[in-house]
PDB file of C-alpha atoms in Angstrom:
ATOM      1  CA  MET A   1      83.669 172.279-169.287  1.00  0.00           C
ATOM      2  CA  HIS A   2      84.044 174.010-165.941  1.00  0.00           C
ATOM      3  CA  ASN A   3      82.885 171.170-163.134  1.00  0.00           C
ATOM      4  CA  GLY A   4      83.579 172.996-159.736  1.00  0.00           C
ATOM      5  CA  LYS A   5      81.832 175.574-158.549  1.00  0.00           C
ATOM      6  CA  THR A   6      82.694 179.089-159.811  1.00  0.00           C
ATOM      7  CA  SER A   7      81.587 182.582-159.665  1.00  0.00           C
ATOM      8  CA  ILE A   8      82.389 186.231-160.902  1.00  0.00           C
ATOM      9  CA  GLU A   9      81.120 189.343-159.354  1.00  0.00           C
ATOM     10  CA  LEU A  10      80.623 192.694-161.492  1.00  0.00           C
ATOM     11  CA  VAL A  11      79.753 196.288-159.753  1.00  0.00           C
ATOM     12  CA  VAL A  12      78.306 199.144-162.603  1.00  0.00           C
ATOM     13  CA  PRO A  13      77.329 202.609-161.973  1.00  0.00           C
ATOM     14  CA  SER A  14      73.572 203.485-162.624  1.00  0.00           C
ATOM     15  CA  ILE A  15      73.707 204.655-166.174  1.00  0.00           C
ATOM     16  CA  LEU A  16      72.101 202.959-169.215  1.00  0.00           C
ATOM     17  CA  GLY A  17      74.701 201.427-171.723  1.00  0.00           C
ATOM     18  CA  TYR A  18      76.488 199.636-168.575  1.00  0.00           C
ATOM     19  CA  GLU A  19      74.025 196.721-169.175  1.00  0.00           C
ATOM     20  CA  ILE A  20      76.187 195.582-172.310  1.00  0.00           C
ATOM     21  CA  VAL A  21      79.382 195.369-170.078  1.00  0.00           C
ATOM     22  CA  ALA A  22      77.481 193.437-167.981  1.00  0.00           C
ATOM     23  CA  ARG A  23      75.647 191.093-170.368  1.00  0.00           C
ATOM     24  CA  GLY A  24      79.047 190.553-172.090  1.00  0.00           C
ATOM     25  CA  ALA A  25      80.807 189.510-169.305  1.00  0.00           C
ATOM     26  CA  VAL A  26      78.207 187.254-167.897  1.00  0.00           C
ATOM     27  CA  ALA A  27      78.086 186.210-171.343  1.00  0.00           C
ATOM     28  CA  THR A  28      81.896 184.995-171.467  1.00  0.00           C
ATOM     29  CA  PHE A  29      81.525 183.620-168.369  1.00  0.00           C
ATOM     30  CA  ALA A  30      78.718 181.487-169.733  1.00  0.00           C
ATOM     31  CA  HIS A  31      80.563 180.262-172.805  1.00  0.00           C
ATOM     32  CA  PHE A  32      83.768 179.710-170.695  1.00  0.00           C
ATOM     33  CA  ILE A  33      81.465 177.595-168.353  1.00  0.00           C
ATOM     34  CA  GLY A  34      80.664 175.407-171.777  1.00  0.00           C
ATOM     35  CA  PHE A  35      76.567 177.012-172.508  1.00  0.00           C
ATOM     36  CA  ASP A  36      75.903 176.669-176.061  1.00  0.00           C
ATOM     37  CA  GLN A  37      75.027 179.830-177.836  1.00  0.00           C
ATOM     38  CA  ALA A  38      71.261 180.201-178.063  1.00  0.00           C
ATOM     39  CA  ARG A  39      71.118 179.623-173.743  1.00  0.00           C
ATOM     40  CA  ILE A  40      73.717 182.415-174.094  1.00  0.00           C
ATOM     41  CA  GLU A  41      71.537 184.693-176.573  1.00  0.00           C
ATOM     42  CA  ASP A  42      68.965 184.198-173.768  1.00  0.00           C
ATOM     43  CA  LEU A  43      70.819 184.607-170.903  1.00  0.00           C
ATOM     44  CA  LYS A  44      72.567 188.045-172.814  1.00  0.00           C
ATOM     45  CA  THR A  45      68.743 189.389-173.099  1.00  0.00           C
ATOM     46  CA  ALA A  46      67.597 188.194-169.740  1.00  0.00           C
ATOM     47  CA  VAL A  47      70.977 189.972-168.211  1.00  0.00           C
ATOM     48  CA  SER A  48      70.261 193.052-169.808  1.00  0.00           C
ATOM     49  CA  GLU A  49      66.789 193.180-168.844  1.00  0.00           C
ATOM     50  CA  ALA A  50      67.567 192.805-165.723  1.00  0.00           C
ATOM     51  CA  CYS A  51      70.338 195.276-165.499  1.00  0.00           C
ATOM     52  CA  ILE A  52      67.915 197.939-167.072  1.00  0.00           C
ATOM     53  CA  ASN A  53      65.582 197.397-164.478  1.00  0.00           C
ATOM     54  CA  ALA A  54      67.982 198.168-162.024  1.00  0.00           C
ATOM     55  CA  ILE A  55      69.465 201.422-163.248  1.00  0.00           C
ATOM     56  CA  GLU A  56      66.042 202.693-164.175  1.00  0.00           C
ATOM     57  CA  HIS A  57      63.764 201.642-161.676  1.00  0.00           C
ATOM     58  CA  GLY A  58      65.782 200.416-158.206  1.00  0.00           C
ATOM     59  CA  ASN A  59      68.299 202.901-158.581  1.00  0.00           C
ATOM     60  CA  GLN A  60      66.023 205.630-160.588  1.00  0.00           C
ATOM     61  CA  LEU A  61      69.068 206.402-162.973  1.00  0.00           C
ATOM     62  CA  GLN A  62      71.205 208.134-160.003  1.00  0.00           C
ATOM     63  CA  PRO A  63      74.811 207.173-161.632  1.00  0.00           C
ATOM     64  CA  ASP A  64      76.633 207.005-158.263  1.00  0.00           C
ATOM     65  CA  LEU A  65      74.306 203.972-157.297  1.00  0.00           C
ATOM     66  CA  PRO A  66      75.651 200.510-158.275  1.00  0.00           C
ATOM     67  CA  VAL A  67      74.417 197.688-159.656  1.00  0.00           C
ATOM     68  CA  HIS A  68      75.791 194.408-158.267  1.00  0.00           C
ATOM     69  CA  ILE A  69      76.087 191.390-160.535  1.00  0.00           C
ATOM     70  CA  THR A  70      76.803 187.991-159.398  1.00  0.00           C
ATOM     71  CA  SER A  71      77.438 185.354-161.811  1.00  0.00           C
ATOM     72  CA  SER A  72      78.001 181.826-160.304  1.00  0.00           C
ATOM     73  CA  TYR A  73      78.310 177.885-161.694  1.00  0.00           C
ATOM     74  CA  ASP A  74      77.577 175.052-159.336  1.00  0.00           C
ATOM     75  CA  GLY A  75      78.490 172.081-162.076  1.00  0.00           C
ATOM     76  CA  HIS A  76      74.870 172.103-163.496  1.00  0.00           C
ATOM     77  CA  ARG A  77      73.192 175.583-162.624  1.00  0.00           C
ATOM     78  CA  PHE A  78      74.092 178.871-163.771  1.00  0.00           C
ATOM     79  CA  THR A  79      73.076 181.489-161.488  1.00  0.00           C
ATOM     80  CA  VAL A  80      73.123 185.561-162.096  1.00  0.00           C
ATOM     81  CA  GLU A  81      71.806 187.714-159.550  1.00  0.00           C
ATOM     82  CA  VAL A  82      71.196 191.774-160.100  1.00  0.00           C
ATOM     83  CA  SER A  83      70.958 193.691-157.297  1.00  0.00           C
ATOM     84  CA  ASP A  84      69.967 197.565-156.767  1.00  0.00           C
ATOM     85  CA  THR A  85      70.248 199.511-154.093  1.00  0.00           C
ATOM     86  CA  GLY A  86      66.771 199.983-153.824  1.00  0.00           C
ATOM     87  CA  THR A  87      66.050 203.869-154.503  1.00  0.00           C
ATOM     88  CA  LYS A  88      62.483 202.013-155.627  1.00  0.00           C
ATOM     89  CA  PRO A  89      61.458 198.993-154.489  1.00  0.00           C
ATOM     90  CA  PHE A  90      59.624 196.237-156.907  1.00  0.00           C
ATOM     91  CA  GLY A  91      56.030 196.511-156.793  1.00  0.00           C
ATOM     92  CA  THR A  92      54.305 193.300-156.445  1.00  0.00           C
ATOM     93  CA  ILE A  93      55.305 190.798-159.388  1.00  0.00           C
ATOM     94  CA  THR A  94      51.553 189.963-160.683  1.00  0.00           C
ATOM     95  CA  GLU A  95      51.860 187.443-163.821  1.00  0.00           C
ATOM     96  CA  PRO A  96      53.113 189.302-166.449  1.00  0.00           C
ATOM     97  CA  LYS A  97      50.873 190.568-169.396  1.00  0.00           C
ATOM     98  CA  THR A  98      51.424 188.673-172.764  1.00  0.00           C
ATOM     99  CA  ILE A  99      52.557 190.634-175.865  1.00  0.00           C
ATOM    100  CA  GLU A 100      48.983 189.458-177.545  1.00  0.00           C
ATOM    101  CA  GLU A 101      47.151 191.099-174.358  1.00  0.00           C
ATOM    102  CA  LYS A 102      49.275 194.573-173.980  1.00  0.00           C
ATOM    103  CA  LEU A 103      49.119 194.621-178.248  1.00  0.00           C
ATOM    104  CA  ALA A 104      44.981 194.633-177.712  1.00  0.00           C
ATOM    105  CA  GLY A 105      45.535 197.671-174.883  1.00  0.00           C
ATOM    106  CA  ALA A 106      45.483 195.895-171.480  1.00  0.00           C
ATOM    107  CA  ALA A 107      48.650 196.764-170.477  1.00  0.00           C
ATOM    108  CA  SER A 108      51.427 199.387-170.915  1.00  0.00           C
ATOM    109  CA  LEU A 109      53.509 198.292-174.229  1.00  0.00           C
ATOM    110  CA  ARG A 110      56.591 198.731-172.294  1.00  0.00           C
ATOM    111  CA  GLY A 111      57.079 196.578-169.068  1.00  0.00           C
ATOM    112  CA  MET A 112      58.381 193.343-171.159  1.00  0.00           C
ATOM    113  CA  GLY A 113      61.376 192.979-168.987  1.00  0.00           C
ATOM    114  CA  ILE A 114      59.693 190.252-166.342  1.00  0.00           C
ATOM    115  CA  MET A 115      57.891 189.106-169.029  1.00  0.00           C
ATOM    116  CA  LEU A 116      61.107 188.127-171.314  1.00  0.00           C
ATOM    117  CA  MET A 117      63.138 186.870-168.066  1.00  0.00           C
ATOM    118  CA  ALA A 118      60.539 184.849-167.084  1.00  0.00           C
ATOM    119  CA  ALA A 119      60.582 183.245-170.470  1.00  0.00           C
ATOM    120  CA  LEU A 120      63.922 183.045-170.793  1.00  0.00           C
ATOM    121  CA  ALA A 121      65.531 181.648-167.554  1.00  0.00           C
ATOM    122  CA  ASP A 122      64.504 178.471-166.511  1.00  0.00           C
ATOM    123  CA  GLU A 123      64.325 180.294-163.077  1.00  0.00           C
ATOM    124  CA  PHE A 124      63.224 183.969-162.526  1.00  0.00           C
ATOM    125  CA  LEU A 125      62.629 185.362-158.980  1.00  0.00           C
ATOM    126  CA  VAL A 126      62.654 188.739-157.459  1.00  0.00           C
ATOM    127  CA  GLU A 127      62.926 189.401-153.961  1.00  0.00           C
ATOM    128  CA  PRO A 128      64.628 191.992-151.898  1.00  0.00           C
ATOM    129  CA  SER A 129      68.053 192.015-150.804  1.00  0.00           C
ATOM    130  CA  ALA A 130      69.796 191.550-147.790  1.00  0.00           C
ATOM    131  CA  ALA A 131      70.621 194.995-147.954  1.00  0.00           C
ATOM    132  CA  PRO A 132      68.202 197.763-148.505  1.00  0.00           C
ATOM    133  CA  GLY A 133      67.368 197.131-152.553  1.00  0.00           C
ATOM    134  CA  ASN A 134      65.559 194.504-154.885  1.00  0.00           C
ATOM    135  CA  THR A 135      67.807 191.279-156.190  1.00  0.00           C
ATOM    136  CA  VAL A 136      66.767 189.279-159.497  1.00  0.00           C
ATOM    137  CA  ARG A 137      67.717 186.195-159.572  1.00  0.00           C
ATOM    138  CA  LEU A 138      67.867 184.147-162.845  1.00  0.00           C
ATOM    139  CA  ILE A 139      68.905 180.581-163.269  1.00  0.00           C
ATOM    140  CA  TRP A 140      69.847 178.229-166.277  1.00  0.00           C
ATOM    141  CA  TYR A 141      70.007 174.664-165.865  1.00  0.00           C
ATOM    142  CA  GLN A 142      73.419 173.272-167.921  1.00  0.00           C
ATOM    143  CA  CYS A 143      71.408 170.922-170.661  1.00  0.00           C
ATOM    144  CA  GLU A 144      73.253 167.113-170.482  1.00  0.00           C
ATOM    145  CA  VAL A 145      74.412 165.973-174.121  1.00  0.00           C
ATOM    146  CA  ALA A 146      72.545 162.778-174.691  1.00  0.00           C
ATOM    147  CA  GLN A 147      75.304 160.100-175.297  1.00  0.00           C
ATOM    148  CA  PRO A 148      74.725 158.280-178.880  1.00  0.00           C
TER     149      PRO A 148
ATOM    150  CA  MET B   1      84.147 202.530-162.408  1.00  0.00           C
ATOM    151  CA  ILE B   2      83.053 199.102-163.411  1.00  0.00           C
ATOM    152  CA  GLU B   3      84.857 196.767-160.603  1.00  0.00           C
ATOM    153  CA  LEU B   4      85.214 192.913-161.654  1.00  0.00           C
ATOM    154  CA  ARG B   5      86.195 190.309-159.406  1.00  0.00           C
ATOM    155  CA  LEU B   6      87.414 187.142-160.688  1.00  0.00           C
ATOM    156  CA  PRO B   7      88.633 183.570-159.466  1.00  0.00           C
ATOM    157  CA  SER B   8      92.509 182.830-160.407  1.00  0.00           C
ATOM    158  CA  ARG B   9      91.940 180.172-162.955  1.00  0.00           C
ATOM    159  CA  LEU B  10      93.310 180.460-166.478  1.00  0.00           C
ATOM    160  CA  GLY B  11      90.145 181.481-169.073  1.00  0.00           C
ATOM    161  CA  TYR B  12      88.802 184.284-166.478  1.00  0.00           C
ATOM    162  CA  GLU B  13      91.094 186.780-168.361  1.00  0.00           C
ATOM    163  CA  ARG B  14      88.529 186.842-171.273  1.00  0.00           C
ATOM    164  CA  VAL B  15      85.590 188.032-168.929  1.00  0.00           C
ATOM    165  CA  ALA B  16      88.169 191.169-167.855  1.00  0.00           C
ATOM    166  CA  MET B  17      89.214 191.357-172.056  1.00  0.00           C
ATOM    167  CA  ASP B  18      85.466 191.414-172.986  1.00  0.00           C
ATOM    168  CA  ALA B  19      84.313 193.856-170.512  1.00  0.00           C
ATOM    169  CA  ALA B  20      86.986 196.264-171.387  1.00  0.00           C
ATOM    170  CA  ALA B  21      86.798 196.031-174.923  1.00  0.00           C
ATOM    171  CA  SER B  22      82.989 196.831-174.219  1.00  0.00           C
ATOM    172  CA  LEU B  23      83.362 199.846-172.647  1.00  0.00           C
ATOM    173  CA  ALA B  24      86.265 200.846-174.669  1.00  0.00           C
ATOM    174  CA  SER B  25      83.917 200.693-177.985  1.00  0.00           C
ATOM    175  CA  ARG B  26      81.290 202.266-175.773  1.00  0.00           C
ATOM    176  CA  MET B  27      83.979 205.032-175.301  1.00  0.00           C
ATOM    177  CA  GLY B  28      84.981 205.806-179.085  1.00  0.00           C
ATOM    178  CA  PHE B  29      88.007 204.034-179.429  1.00  0.00           C
ATOM    179  CA  GLU B  30      89.134 202.004-182.884  1.00  0.00           C
ATOM    180  CA  THR B  31      88.998 198.582-183.517  1.00  0.00           C
ATOM    181  CA  ASP B  32      92.765 198.155-183.331  1.00  0.00           C
ATOM    182  CA  ARG B  33      93.276 200.409-180.070  1.00  0.00           C
ATOM    183  CA  VAL B  34      90.600 198.083-178.533  1.00  0.00           C
ATOM    184  CA  ALA B  35      92.391 194.695-180.202  1.00  0.00           C
ATOM    185  CA  ALA B  36      95.651 196.284-178.084  1.00  0.00           C
ATOM    186  CA  LEU B  37      93.523 196.816-174.807  1.00  0.00           C
ATOM    187  CA  LYS B  38      92.382 193.398-174.925  1.00  0.00           C
ATOM    188  CA  THR B  39      95.696 191.996-175.539  1.00  0.00           C
ATOM    189  CA  ALA B  40      97.028 194.107-172.403  1.00  0.00           C
ATOM    190  CA  VAL B  41      94.464 193.429-169.972  1.00  0.00           C
ATOM    191  CA  SER B  42      94.665 189.991-171.241  1.00  0.00           C
ATOM    192  CA  GLU B  43      98.519 189.522-169.648  1.00  0.00           C
ATOM    193  CA  ALA B  44      98.082 191.484-166.886  1.00  0.00           C
ATOM    194  CA  VAL B  45      95.018 189.376-165.817  1.00  0.00           C
ATOM    195  CA  THR B  46      97.055 186.329-166.946  1.00  0.00           C
ATOM    196  CA  ASN B  47      99.890 187.573-164.962  1.00  0.00           C
ATOM    197  CA  ALA B  48      97.877 188.387-161.671  1.00  0.00           C
ATOM    198  CA  ILE B  49      96.137 184.630-161.932  1.00  0.00           C
ATOM    199  CA  GLU B  50      99.560 182.936-162.522  1.00  0.00           C
ATOM    200  CA  HIS B  51     102.025 184.380-160.631  1.00  0.00           C
ATOM    201  CA  GLY B  52     100.843 186.853-158.098  1.00  0.00           C
ATOM    202  CA  ASN B  53      97.787 184.297-156.950  1.00  0.00           C
ATOM    203  CA  GLN B  54     100.144 181.280-158.215  1.00  0.00           C
ATOM    204  CA  HIS B  55      96.530 179.858-159.267  1.00  0.00           C
ATOM    205  CA  ASN B  56      94.801 179.611-156.566  1.00  0.00           C
ATOM    206  CA  GLU B  57      91.103 179.736-157.191  1.00  0.00           C
ATOM    207  CA  ALA B  58      89.699 180.812-154.106  1.00  0.00           C
ATOM    208  CA  MET B  59      92.202 184.277-154.529  1.00  0.00           C
ATOM    209  CA  LYS B  60      90.452 186.990-156.409  1.00  0.00           C
ATOM    210  CA  VAL B  61      91.703 189.227-159.456  1.00  0.00           C
ATOM    211  CA  VAL B  62      90.195 192.127-159.100  1.00  0.00           C
ATOM    212  CA  VAL B  63      89.592 194.558-162.280  1.00  0.00           C
ATOM    213  CA  LEU B  64      88.698 198.297-162.214  1.00  0.00           C
ATOM    214  CA  LEU B  65      87.802 199.995-165.223  1.00  0.00           C
ATOM    215  CA  THR B  66      87.329 203.771-164.840  1.00  0.00           C
ATOM    216  CA  VAL B  67      86.653 206.371-167.513  1.00  0.00           C
ATOM    217  CA  ARG B  68      87.590 209.510-166.638  1.00  0.00           C
ATOM    218  CA  GLY B  69      87.625 211.964-169.595  1.00  0.00           C
ATOM    219  CA  ASP B  70      89.129 210.471-173.110  1.00  0.00           C
ATOM    220  CA  GLU B  71      91.034 208.539-171.623  1.00  0.00           C
ATOM    221  CA  LEU B  72      90.306 204.783-169.936  1.00  0.00           C
ATOM    222  CA  ILE B  73      91.984 203.538-166.577  1.00  0.00           C
ATOM    223  CA  VAL B  74      92.420 199.797-166.331  1.00  0.00           C
ATOM    224  CA  SER B  75      93.604 198.150-162.892  1.00  0.00           C
ATOM    225  CA  VAL B  76      94.693 194.760-162.037  1.00  0.00           C
ATOM    226  CA  THR B  77      95.394 193.649-158.633  1.00  0.00           C
ATOM    227  CA  ASP B  78      96.252 190.043-156.907  1.00  0.00           C
ATOM    228  CA  GLN B  79      96.393 188.981-153.665  1.00  0.00           C
ATOM    229  CA  GLY B  80     100.164 189.183-153.740  1.00  0.00           C
ATOM    230  CA  HIS B  81     101.449 185.746-152.860  1.00  0.00           C
ATOM    231  CA  LYS B  82     104.578 186.244-155.160  1.00  0.00           C
ATOM    232  CA  ALA B  83     105.727 189.810-155.700  1.00  0.00           C
ATOM    233  CA  ILE B  84     106.159 190.891-159.772  1.00  0.00           C
ATOM    234  CA  ASP B  85     110.145 190.521-160.179  1.00  0.00           C
ATOM    235  CA  ALA B  86     111.394 194.348-160.762  1.00  0.00           C
ATOM    236  CA  ALA B  87     114.266 193.088-162.953  1.00  0.00           C
ATOM    237  CA  TYR B  88     111.327 192.087-165.414  1.00  0.00           C
ATOM    238  CA  VAL B  89     109.678 195.696-165.324  1.00  0.00           C
ATOM    239  CA  ASN B  90     112.393 197.339-167.234  1.00  0.00           C
ATOM    240  CA  ARG B  91     113.719 194.314-169.551  1.00  0.00           C
ATOM    241  CA  VAL B  92     113.070 193.930-173.206  1.00  0.00           C
ATOM    242  CA  PRO B  93     112.636 190.683-173.831  1.00  0.00           C
ATOM    243  CA  GLN B  94     115.205 189.096-177.122  1.00  0.00           C
ATOM    244  CA  ILE B  95     113.298 186.692-179.664  1.00  0.00           C
ATOM    245  CA  SER B  96     116.386 185.048-180.119  1.00  0.00           C
ATOM    246  CA  GLU B  97     116.865 184.562-176.250  1.00  0.00           C
ATOM    247  CA  ALA B  98     113.500 183.198-175.859  1.00  0.00           C
ATOM    248  CA  MET B  99     113.650 180.748-178.620  1.00  0.00           C
ATOM    249  CA  LYS B 100     116.932 179.266-177.097  1.00  0.00           C
ATOM    250  CA  ARG B 101     114.345 178.684-174.158  1.00  0.00           C
ATOM    251  CA  ASP B 102     111.835 175.994-173.311  1.00  0.00           C
ATOM    252  CA  ASP B 103     109.766 178.477-171.604  1.00  0.00           C
ATOM    253  CA  LYS B 104     108.774 181.064-174.107  1.00  0.00           C
ATOM    254  CA  GLY B 105     107.054 183.317-171.785  1.00  0.00           C
ATOM    255  CA  GLY B 106     107.853 186.440-170.053  1.00  0.00           C
ATOM    256  CA  TRP B 107     106.534 188.322-172.996  1.00  0.00           C
ATOM    257  CA  GLY B 108     103.492 189.921-170.679  1.00  0.00           C
ATOM    258  CA  ILE B 109     105.076 193.053-169.141  1.00  0.00           C
ATOM    259  CA  TRP B 110     106.625 194.349-172.142  1.00  0.00           C
ATOM    260  CA  LEU B 111     103.954 193.556-174.094  1.00  0.00           C
ATOM    261  CA  ILE B 112     101.544 195.886-171.679  1.00  0.00           C
ATOM    262  CA  GLN B 113     104.311 198.552-171.764  1.00  0.00           C
ATOM    263  CA  GLU B 114     104.675 198.391-175.366  1.00  0.00           C
ATOM    264  CA  LEU B 115     100.353 198.384-175.822  1.00  0.00           C
ATOM    265  CA  MET B 116      99.355 201.104-173.127  1.00  0.00           C
ATOM    266  CA  ASP B 117     100.104 204.532-173.062  1.00  0.00           C
ATOM    267  CA  GLU B 118     100.848 204.742-169.348  1.00  0.00           C
ATOM    268  CA  VAL B 119     102.041 201.789-167.189  1.00  0.00           C
ATOM    269  CA  GLU B 120     102.546 201.644-163.511  1.00  0.00           C
ATOM    270  CA  PHE B 121     103.135 198.569-161.399  1.00  0.00           C
ATOM    271  CA  THR B 122     102.985 199.409-157.579  1.00  0.00           C
ATOM    272  CA  THR B 123     101.887 197.379-154.579  1.00  0.00           C
ATOM    273  CA  ALA B 124      98.405 197.583-153.479  1.00  0.00           C
ATOM    274  CA  PRO B 125      97.274 198.763-150.401  1.00  0.00           C
ATOM    275  CA  SER B 126      95.865 195.459-149.435  1.00  0.00           C
ATOM    276  CA  GLY B 127      99.515 194.554-150.283  1.00  0.00           C
ATOM    277  CA  GLY B 128      98.959 192.847-153.838  1.00  0.00           C
ATOM    278  CA  ASN B 129     100.660 193.661-156.979  1.00  0.00           C
ATOM    279  CA  GLN B 130      98.665 196.228-158.840  1.00  0.00           C
ATOM    280  CA  VAL B 131      98.889 197.225-162.352  1.00  0.00           C
ATOM    281  CA  ARG B 132      97.698 200.329-163.331  1.00  0.00           C
ATOM    282  CA  MET B 133      97.063 201.325-167.135  1.00  0.00           C
ATOM    283  CA  VAL B 134      95.876 203.944-169.110  1.00  0.00           C
ATOM    284  CA  ILE B 135      94.857 204.337-172.521  1.00  0.00           C
ATOM    285  CA  HIS B 136      93.885 207.465-174.474  1.00  0.00           C
ATOM    286  CA  LEU B 137      90.996 208.138-176.719  1.00  0.00           C
ATOM    287  CA  GLU B 138      92.544 209.835-179.721  1.00  0.00           C
ATOM    288  CA  ARG B 139      90.036 212.060-181.646  1.00  0.00           C
TER     289      ARG B 139
END
């Protein structure tokens, strides 16, 4: 178990497939911190979605535009921030449609990423970056193990 | 290019190993070559944490992974508290000698040179130690 504040930073090009490298790096970090496997699987899916959004939408698939991923742990909170360079700003985030609503034709069958991230992370936030661009912040809280 | 910045704490070399392995697998490297790459990256990052940055967690180890055609270039840079001993770069460690010592270390540089296709030890513009390793994809 890791108790101090610590972080890793990763920069990947805007090429689909590189989200696999990013999610693997963050998952290895989470494993090292002591997260259980089920939470790591949630984290991998959410980080993949955030990176794909940044590559596809924020950076419009322009390979030379970087996606920045910062993952940090402060002793009980694990945070992942994914930032693009904001070629295209995120639209206003409304309440994500449910799968049932999508299947009923009330929304596109795509666009599941935001719903997934909101469902899988303990906290999910999209905001403009300090620099031009969008930042997705995903937070998980470390569950305390009950002592017998 | 992928850039990875890690704290100088043992264990974080696994993040670099997995990132390099993931990229190499995506490029089509065979499993045994990926395993060799993981070992070399692990040794280079561990050296940077232990020796170059002297376990100072505030100091970063920077790993750059660059795909160029059929080769993967890995650069590992520390902040250079302690320079790599040039004698280690050309030394071939002997198991018989190592067995006589309490400290069984000192195999990292030799392993990196054995496992990678090209290896170069230089000083980074920032003043730290830099290991540049290249592995070629054989089709």
